[in-house]
Amino acid sequence: MGQRTRPRYGHLLATAALGLGLLNAQPTRAEDLVEVYQMALQQAPQLRIAEAAARAAEAGRREARAELLPSLDLNAGYSSDSATVLNAPATSPYNSSVGTTTEYPSTSYGLTLSQPLYNGQASSAYRAARLTGRQQQKLYSATRQNLMLQVARDYFAVLAAQQALELSAAERAALGQQLREIRERQRVGLATLTEVHETQARHDLAVADALQAELELDRQRELLAELIG
């Protein structure tokens, strides 16, 4: 009886077909990848944390910088004085205003511009805040880039698993047809029992590979589903 091994050309064909499939990906797949990435952006908790930290650091930098900028103060004031004519000589022009009160309002405005020549504490605080802002922004960018790579990796892993399943299913179907034909030939004496057993072994391997490919596709889909929520 021959050795129950499957020819290696099946794996070579699968690898070649997968490479061509990824190189010749249709635009719809690219659009699907962008859509998946947008979904991941909305769901990734680590990205949300990094984004919030970057925004908080930027707000702290602006607040620290404000301590080094000139300050402009605007002041406004209002006052009012009153005078009452108690008495006046008969010949005085104020004689007719005796007993009346007159208001004398006044308004004042002030504008002050000040700029400290040196503020060591504020300068140190600003440098620290600026450094923190840069670090948080780099962390956010790195987190977003890692998410992009992870989405692309998982997305193409699903495509690869799907193509591997299709190839395995096609090979299983082809060996199934071959097994039926060689059994018929063996029945009429045109093939040996050894040939039937060898074909049966290759078919059994193809069935196992197809099952494994299906499980791998389910696993890759679950990973992608966890990533995009």
PDB file of C-alpha atoms in Angstrom:
ATOM      1  CA  MET A   1       0.000   0.000   0.000  1.00  0.00           C
ATOM      2  CA  GLY A   2       1.305   3.459  -0.908  1.00  0.00           C
ATOM      3  CA  GLN A   3       2.181   6.095   1.677  1.00  0.00           C
ATOM      4  CA  ARG A   4      -0.831   8.163   2.729  1.00  0.00           C
ATOM      5  CA  THR A   5       0.510  11.610   1.977  1.00  0.00           C
ATOM      6  CA  ARG A   6      -0.968  14.409  -0.051  1.00  0.00           C
ATOM      7  CA  PRO A   7       1.042  16.072  -2.832  1.00  0.00           C
ATOM      8  CA  ARG A   8       2.607  19.380  -1.763  1.00  0.00           C
ATOM      9  CA  TYR A   9       1.387  21.230  -4.841  1.00  0.00           C
ATOM     10  CA  GLY A  10      -1.923  21.897  -3.097  1.00  0.00           C
ATOM     11  CA  HIS A  11      -0.234  24.193  -0.571  1.00  0.00           C
ATOM     12  CA  LEU A  12       1.758  25.897  -3.300  1.00  0.00           C
ATOM     13  CA  LEU A  13      -1.392  26.592  -5.276  1.00  0.00           C
ATOM     14  CA  ALA A  14      -3.100  27.940  -2.172  1.00  0.00           C
ATOM     15  CA  THR A  15      -0.187  30.279  -1.424  1.00  0.00           C
ATOM     16  CA  ALA A  16      -0.026  31.528  -5.007  1.00  0.00           C
ATOM     17  CA  ALA A  17      -3.759  32.076  -5.204  1.00  0.00           C
ATOM     18  CA  LEU A  18      -3.736  33.953  -1.899  1.00  0.00           C
ATOM     19  CA  GLY A  19      -0.920  36.215  -3.073  1.00  0.00           C
ATOM     20  CA  LEU A  20      -2.700  37.026  -6.311  1.00  0.00           C
ATOM     21  CA  GLY A  21      -5.934  37.620  -4.462  1.00  0.00           C
ATOM     22  CA  LEU A  22      -4.367  40.160  -2.113  1.00  0.00           C
ATOM     23  CA  LEU A  23      -2.407  41.907  -4.849  1.00  0.00           C
ATOM     24  CA  ASN A  24      -5.454  42.156  -7.086  1.00  0.00           C
ATOM     25  CA  ALA A  25      -7.878  43.163  -4.351  1.00  0.00           C
ATOM     26  CA  GLN A  26     -10.926  44.905  -5.726  1.00  0.00           C
ATOM     27  CA  PRO A  27     -11.762  48.508  -4.761  1.00  0.00           C
ATOM     28  CA  THR A  28     -14.795  47.263  -2.841  1.00  0.00           C
ATOM     29  CA  ARG A  29     -12.463  45.440  -0.476  1.00  0.00           C
ATOM     30  CA  ALA A  30     -10.475  48.605   0.062  1.00  0.00           C
ATOM     31  CA  GLU A  31     -13.701  50.440   0.831  1.00  0.00           C
ATOM     32  CA  ASP A  32     -14.669  47.671   3.252  1.00  0.00           C
ATOM     33  CA  LEU A  33     -11.300  47.990   4.968  1.00  0.00           C
ATOM     34  CA  VAL A  34     -11.796  51.737   5.415  1.00  0.00           C
ATOM     35  CA  GLU A  35     -15.252  51.100   6.843  1.00  0.00           C
ATOM     36  CA  VAL A  36     -13.886  48.523   9.270  1.00  0.00           C
ATOM     37  CA  TYR A  37     -11.165  50.959  10.333  1.00  0.00           C
ATOM     38  CA  GLN A  38     -13.728  53.689  10.969  1.00  0.00           C
ATOM     39  CA  MET A  39     -15.713  51.281  13.139  1.00  0.00           C
ATOM     40  CA  ALA A  40     -12.559  50.377  15.068  1.00  0.00           C
ATOM     41  CA  LEU A  41     -11.827  54.078  15.657  1.00  0.00           C
ATOM     42  CA  GLN A  42     -15.189  54.447  17.363  1.00  0.00           C
ATOM     43  CA  GLN A  43     -14.816  51.344  19.525  1.00  0.00           C
ATOM     44  CA  ALA A  44     -11.137  51.148  20.545  1.00  0.00           C
ATOM     45  CA  PRO A  45     -10.981  52.059  24.274  1.00  0.00           C
ATOM     46  CA  GLN A  46      -7.194  52.544  24.312  1.00  0.00           C
ATOM     47  CA  LEU A  47      -7.469  55.083  21.501  1.00  0.00           C
ATOM     48  CA  ARG A  48     -10.165  56.996  23.361  1.00  0.00           C
ATOM     49  CA  ILE A  49      -7.977  57.105  26.475  1.00  0.00           C
ATOM     50  CA  ALA A  50      -4.939  58.303  24.512  1.00  0.00           C
ATOM     51  CA  GLU A  51      -7.027  60.943  22.738  1.00  0.00           C
ATOM     52  CA  ALA A  52      -8.447  62.267  26.005  1.00  0.00           C
ATOM     53  CA  ALA A  53      -4.955  62.411  27.531  1.00  0.00           C
ATOM     54  CA  ALA A  54      -3.626  64.317  24.507  1.00  0.00           C
ATOM     55  CA  ARG A  55      -6.459  66.851  24.724  1.00  0.00           C
ATOM     56  CA  ALA A  56      -5.928  67.341  28.453  1.00  0.00           C
ATOM     57  CA  ALA A  57      -2.196  67.848  27.917  1.00  0.00           C
ATOM     58  CA  GLU A  58      -2.851  70.416  25.182  1.00  0.00           C
ATOM     59  CA  ALA A  59      -5.240  72.298  27.471  1.00  0.00           C
ATOM     60  CA  GLY A  60      -2.582  72.288  30.201  1.00  0.00           C
ATOM     61  CA  ARG A  61       0.004  73.628  27.766  1.00  0.00           C
ATOM     62  CA  ARG A  62      -2.255  76.498  26.734  1.00  0.00           C
ATOM     63  CA  GLU A  63      -3.017  77.325  30.354  1.00  0.00           C
ATOM     64  CA  ALA A  64       0.687  77.342  31.238  1.00  0.00           C
ATOM     65  CA  ARG A  65       1.491  79.498  28.226  1.00  0.00           C
ATOM     66  CA  ALA A  66      -1.133  82.025  29.251  1.00  0.00           C
ATOM     67  CA  GLU A  67       0.901  82.757  32.388  1.00  0.00           C
ATOM     68  CA  LEU A  68       3.743  84.048  30.176  1.00  0.00           C
ATOM     69  CA  LEU A  69       1.634  86.323  27.991  1.00  0.00           C
ATOM     70  CA  PRO A  70       0.988  90.029  28.651  1.00  0.00           C
ATOM     71  CA  SER A  71      -2.068  90.840  30.729  1.00  0.00           C
ATOM     72  CA  LEU A  72      -4.461  93.602  29.805  1.00  0.00           C
ATOM     73  CA  ASP A  73      -6.725  95.088  32.466  1.00  0.00           C
ATOM     74  CA  LEU A  74      -9.642  97.369  31.695  1.00  0.00           C
ATOM     75  CA  ASN A  75     -11.141  99.418  34.533  1.00  0.00           C
ATOM     76  CA  ALA A  76     -14.207 101.616  34.514  1.00  0.00           C
ATOM     77  CA  GLY A  77     -15.564 103.849  37.281  1.00  0.00           C
ATOM     78  CA  TYR A  78     -18.589 106.002  37.877  1.00  0.00           C
ATOM     79  CA  SER A  79     -19.196 108.583  40.598  1.00  0.00           C
ATOM     80  CA  SER A  80     -21.775 111.223  41.257  1.00  0.00           C
ATOM     81  CA  ASP A  81     -21.706 114.364  43.422  1.00  0.00           C
ATOM     82  CA  SER A  82     -24.642 116.545  44.392  1.00  0.00           C
ATOM     83  CA  ALA A  83     -25.030 120.130  45.568  1.00  0.00           C
ATOM     84  CA  THR A  84     -28.019 121.771  47.204  1.00  0.00           C
ATOM     85  CA  VAL A  85     -28.585 125.524  47.249  1.00  0.00           C
ATOM     86  CA  LEU A  86     -29.589 126.342  50.805  1.00  0.00           C
ATOM     87  CA  ASN A  87     -29.850 130.166  50.553  1.00  0.00           C
ATOM     88  CA  ALA A  88     -28.715 133.022  48.353  1.00  0.00           C
ATOM     89  CA  PRO A  89     -28.969 136.817  48.410  1.00  0.00           C
ATOM     90  CA  ALA A  90     -31.945 138.304  46.673  1.00  0.00           C
ATOM     91  CA  THR A  91     -29.694 139.786  44.026  1.00  0.00           C
ATOM     92  CA  SER A  92     -27.892 136.449  43.373  1.00  0.00           C
ATOM     93  CA  PRO A  93     -28.742 134.506  40.220  1.00  0.00           C
ATOM     94  CA  TYR A  94     -28.986 131.378  42.454  1.00  0.00           C
ATOM     95  CA  ASN A  95     -31.832 132.940  44.498  1.00  0.00           C
ATOM     96  CA  SER A  96     -34.372 131.157  42.298  1.00  0.00           C
ATOM     97  CA  SER A  97     -32.612 127.783  42.885  1.00  0.00           C
ATOM     98  CA  VAL A  98     -32.750 127.846  46.665  1.00  0.00           C
ATOM     99  CA  GLY A  99     -33.795 124.426  47.951  1.00  0.00           C
ATOM    100  CA  THR A 100     -32.947 122.537  44.751  1.00  0.00           C
ATOM    101  CA  THR A 101     -30.297 119.784  44.395  1.00  0.00           C
ATOM    102  CA  THR A 102     -28.083 119.357  41.330  1.00  0.00           C
ATOM    103  CA  GLU A 103     -26.285 116.097  40.423  1.00  0.00           C
ATOM    104  CA  TYR A 104     -22.760 116.126  38.962  1.00  0.00           C
ATOM    105  CA  PRO A 105     -21.918 112.603  37.575  1.00  0.00           C
ATOM    106  CA  SER A 106     -18.427 111.630  36.379  1.00  0.00           C
ATOM    107  CA  THR A 107     -17.124 108.552  34.524  1.00  0.00           C
ATOM    108  CA  SER A 108     -13.540 107.268  34.356  1.00  0.00           C
ATOM    109  CA  TYR A 109     -11.835 104.540  32.264  1.00  0.00           C
ATOM    110  CA  GLY A 110      -8.454 102.898  32.651  1.00  0.00           C
ATOM    111  CA  LEU A 111      -6.459 100.439  30.497  1.00  0.00           C
ATOM    112  CA  THR A 112      -3.366  98.724  31.928  1.00  0.00           C
ATOM    113  CA  LEU A 113      -0.971  96.487  29.977  1.00  0.00           C
ATOM    114  CA  SER A 114       1.595  94.518  31.994  1.00  0.00           C
ATOM    115  CA  GLN A 115       4.272  92.019  30.992  1.00  0.00           C
ATOM    116  CA  PRO A 116       6.584  90.330  33.501  1.00  0.00           C
ATOM    117  CA  LEU A 117      10.220  90.460  32.415  1.00  0.00           C
ATOM    118  CA  TYR A 118      10.934  87.005  33.813  1.00  0.00           C
ATOM    119  CA  ASN A 119       8.846  84.439  35.637  1.00  0.00           C
ATOM    120  CA  GLY A 120      10.972  81.383  36.382  1.00  0.00           C
ATOM    121  CA  GLN A 121       8.178  79.316  37.858  1.00  0.00           C
ATOM    122  CA  ALA A 122       5.804  79.992  34.980  1.00  0.00           C
ATOM    123  CA  SER A 123       8.550  79.305  32.422  1.00  0.00           C
ATOM    124  CA  SER A 124       9.372  75.957  34.015  1.00  0.00           C
ATOM    125  CA  ALA A 125       5.711  75.038  34.184  1.00  0.00           C
ATOM    126  CA  TYR A 126       5.270  75.876  30.503  1.00  0.00           C
ATOM    127  CA  ARG A 127       8.273  73.802  29.426  1.00  0.00           C
ATOM    128  CA  ALA A 128       6.993  70.843  31.428  1.00  0.00           C
ATOM    129  CA  ALA A 129       3.482  71.213  30.006  1.00  0.00           C
ATOM    130  CA  ARG A 130       4.823  71.482  26.464  1.00  0.00           C
ATOM    131  CA  LEU A 131       6.914  68.324  26.919  1.00  0.00           C
ATOM    132  CA  THR A 132       3.923  66.467  28.338  1.00  0.00           C
ATOM    133  CA  GLY A 133       1.777  67.609  25.404  1.00  0.00           C
ATOM    134  CA  ARG A 134       4.309  66.338  22.876  1.00  0.00           C
ATOM    135  CA  GLN A 135       4.595  62.997  24.628  1.00  0.00           C
ATOM    136  CA  GLN A 136       0.836  62.517  24.813  1.00  0.00           C
ATOM    137  CA  GLN A 137       0.424  63.489  21.166  1.00  0.00           C
ATOM    138  CA  LYS A 138       3.093  60.968  20.143  1.00  0.00           C
ATOM    139  CA  LEU A 139       1.389  58.319  22.251  1.00  0.00           C
ATOM    140  CA  TYR A 140      -1.944  59.057  20.624  1.00  0.00           C
ATOM    141  CA  SER A 141      -0.430  58.919  17.132  1.00  0.00           C
ATOM    142  CA  ALA A 142       1.320  55.635  17.921  1.00  0.00           C
ATOM    143  CA  THR A 143      -1.879  54.155  19.351  1.00  0.00           C
ATOM    144  CA  ARG A 144      -3.821  55.168  16.255  1.00  0.00           C
ATOM    145  CA  GLN A 145      -1.145  53.770  13.946  1.00  0.00           C
ATOM    146  CA  ASN A 146      -1.061  50.493  15.870  1.00  0.00           C
ATOM    147  CA  LEU A 147      -4.825  50.265  15.600  1.00  0.00           C
ATOM    148  CA  MET A 148      -4.604  50.824  11.847  1.00  0.00           C
ATOM    149  CA  LEU A 149      -2.031  48.047  11.499  1.00  0.00           C
ATOM    150  CA  GLN A 150      -4.055  45.723  13.690  1.00  0.00           C
ATOM    151  CA  VAL A 151      -7.229  46.346  11.677  1.00  0.00           C
ATOM    152  CA  ALA A 152      -5.397  45.717   8.403  1.00  0.00           C
ATOM    153  CA  ARG A 153      -3.759  42.573   9.776  1.00  0.00           C
ATOM    154  CA  ASP A 154      -7.004  41.108  11.095  1.00  0.00           C
ATOM    155  CA  TYR A 155      -8.958  42.142   8.005  1.00  0.00           C
ATOM    156  CA  PHE A 156      -6.561  40.487   5.578  1.00  0.00           C
ATOM    157  CA  ALA A 157      -6.304  37.495   7.899  1.00  0.00           C
ATOM    158  CA  VAL A 158     -10.058  37.011   7.446  1.00  0.00           C
ATOM    159  CA  LEU A 159      -9.675  37.289   3.670  1.00  0.00           C
ATOM    160  CA  ALA A 160      -6.787  34.815   3.709  1.00  0.00           C
ATOM    161  CA  ALA A 161      -8.760  32.371   5.860  1.00  0.00           C
ATOM    162  CA  GLN A 162     -11.761  32.703   3.568  1.00  0.00           C
ATOM    163  CA  GLN A 163      -9.672  32.000   0.462  1.00  0.00           C
ATOM    164  CA  ALA A 164      -7.978  29.068   2.199  1.00  0.00           C
ATOM    165  CA  LEU A 165     -11.397  27.640   3.017  1.00  0.00           C
ATOM    166  CA  GLU A 166     -12.533  28.033  -0.586  1.00  0.00           C
ATOM    167  CA  LEU A 167      -9.413  26.257  -1.848  1.00  0.00           C
ATOM    168  CA  SER A 168      -9.800  23.470   0.711  1.00  0.00           C
ATOM    169  CA  ALA A 169     -13.452  23.025  -0.183  1.00  0.00           C
ATOM    170  CA  ALA A 170     -12.592  22.891  -3.889  1.00  0.00           C
ATOM    171  CA  GLU A 171      -9.851  20.323  -3.266  1.00  0.00           C
ATOM    172  CA  ARG A 172     -12.186  18.242  -1.112  1.00  0.00           C
ATOM    173  CA  ALA A 173     -14.831  18.278  -3.827  1.00  0.00           C
ATOM    174  CA  ALA A 174     -12.290  17.342  -6.496  1.00  0.00           C
ATOM    175  CA  LEU A 175     -10.913  14.442  -4.454  1.00  0.00           C
ATOM    176  CA  GLY A 176     -14.448  13.322  -3.658  1.00  0.00           C
ATOM    177  CA  GLN A 177     -15.209  13.128  -7.351  1.00  0.00           C
ATOM    178  CA  GLN A 178     -11.898  11.346  -7.964  1.00  0.00           C
ATOM    179  CA  LEU A 179     -12.665   8.861  -5.200  1.00  0.00           C
ATOM    180  CA  ARG A 180     -16.052   8.022  -6.712  1.00  0.00           C
ATOM    181  CA  GLU A 181     -14.487   7.538 -10.126  1.00  0.00           C
ATOM    182  CA  ILE A 182     -11.663   5.302  -8.918  1.00  0.00           C
ATOM    183  CA  ARG A 183     -14.081   3.185  -6.895  1.00  0.00           C
ATOM    184  CA  GLU A 184     -16.113   2.685 -10.045  1.00  0.00           C
ATOM    185  CA  ARG A 185     -12.939   1.777 -11.942  1.00  0.00           C
ATOM    186  CA  GLN A 186     -11.920  -0.640  -9.204  1.00  0.00           C
ATOM    187  CA  ARG A 187     -15.329  -2.254  -9.357  1.00  0.00           C
ATOM    188  CA  VAL A 188     -14.859  -3.083 -13.050  1.00  0.00           C
ATOM    189  CA  GLY A 189     -11.244  -4.101 -12.570  1.00  0.00           C
ATOM    190  CA  LEU A 190      -9.507  -1.015 -13.986  1.00  0.00           C
ATOM    191  CA  ALA A 191      -8.008   0.162 -10.686  1.00  0.00           C
ATOM    192  CA  THR A 192      -6.442  -1.581  -7.716  1.00  0.00           C
ATOM    193  CA  LEU A 193      -7.593  -1.534  -4.132  1.00  0.00           C
ATOM    194  CA  THR A 194      -4.347   0.236  -3.204  1.00  0.00           C
ATOM    195  CA  GLU A 195      -5.252   3.132  -5.500  1.00  0.00           C
ATOM    196  CA  VAL A 196      -8.656   3.347  -3.891  1.00  0.00           C
ATOM    197  CA  HIS A 197      -7.095   3.457  -0.412  1.00  0.00           C
ATOM    198  CA  GLU A 198      -4.594   6.147  -1.445  1.00  0.00           C
ATOM    199  CA  THR A 199      -7.321   8.298  -2.945  1.00  0.00           C
ATOM    200  CA  GLN A 200      -9.482   7.733   0.130  1.00  0.00           C
ATOM    201  CA  ALA A 201      -6.587   8.864   2.360  1.00  0.00           C
ATOM    202  CA  ARG A 202      -6.071  12.049   0.339  1.00  0.00           C
ATOM    203  CA  HIS A 203      -9.806  12.727   0.452  1.00  0.00           C
ATOM    204  CA  ASP A 204      -9.880  12.248   4.230  1.00  0.00           C
ATOM    205  CA  LEU A 205      -6.996  14.699   4.602  1.00  0.00           C
ATOM    206  CA  ALA A 206      -8.817  17.187   2.393  1.00  0.00           C
ATOM    207  CA  VAL A 207     -11.936  16.875   4.554  1.00  0.00           C
ATOM    208  CA  ALA A 208      -9.873  17.462   7.711  1.00  0.00           C
ATOM    209  CA  ASP A 209      -8.124  20.446   6.115  1.00  0.00           C
ATOM    210  CA  ALA A 210     -11.441  21.946   5.049  1.00  0.00           C
ATOM    211  CA  LEU A 211     -12.770  21.608   8.595  1.00  0.00           C
ATOM    212  CA  GLN A 212      -9.620  23.200   9.992  1.00  0.00           C
ATOM    213  CA  ALA A 213      -9.890  26.031   7.455  1.00  0.00           C
ATOM    214  CA  GLU A 214     -13.482  26.650   8.516  1.00  0.00           C
ATOM    215  CA  LEU A 215     -12.488  26.794  12.178  1.00  0.00           C
ATOM    216  CA  GLU A 216      -9.650  29.194  11.332  1.00  0.00           C
ATOM    217  CA  LEU A 217     -12.029  31.461   9.437  1.00  0.00           C
ATOM    218  CA  ASP A 218     -14.400  31.541  12.404  1.00  0.00           C
ATOM    219  CA  ARG A 219     -11.486  32.380  14.717  1.00  0.00           C
ATOM    220  CA  GLN A 220     -10.252  35.230  12.518  1.00  0.00           C
ATOM    221  CA  ARG A 221     -13.755  36.628  12.205  1.00  0.00           C
ATOM    222  CA  GLU A 222     -14.142  36.606  15.981  1.00  0.00           C
ATOM    223  CA  LEU A 223     -10.861  38.501  16.389  1.00  0.00           C
ATOM    224  CA  LEU A 224     -11.983  41.140  13.926  1.00  0.00           C
ATOM    225  CA  ALA A 225     -15.406  41.365  15.538  1.00  0.00           C
ATOM    226  CA  GLU A 226     -13.812  41.980  18.951  1.00  0.00           C
ATOM    227  CA  LEU A 227     -11.682  44.732  17.448  1.00  0.00           C
ATOM    228  CA  ILE A 228     -14.582  46.664  15.905  1.00  0.00           C
ATOM    229  CA  GLY A 229     -17.065  45.911  18.664  1.00  0.00           C
TER     230      GLY A 229
END
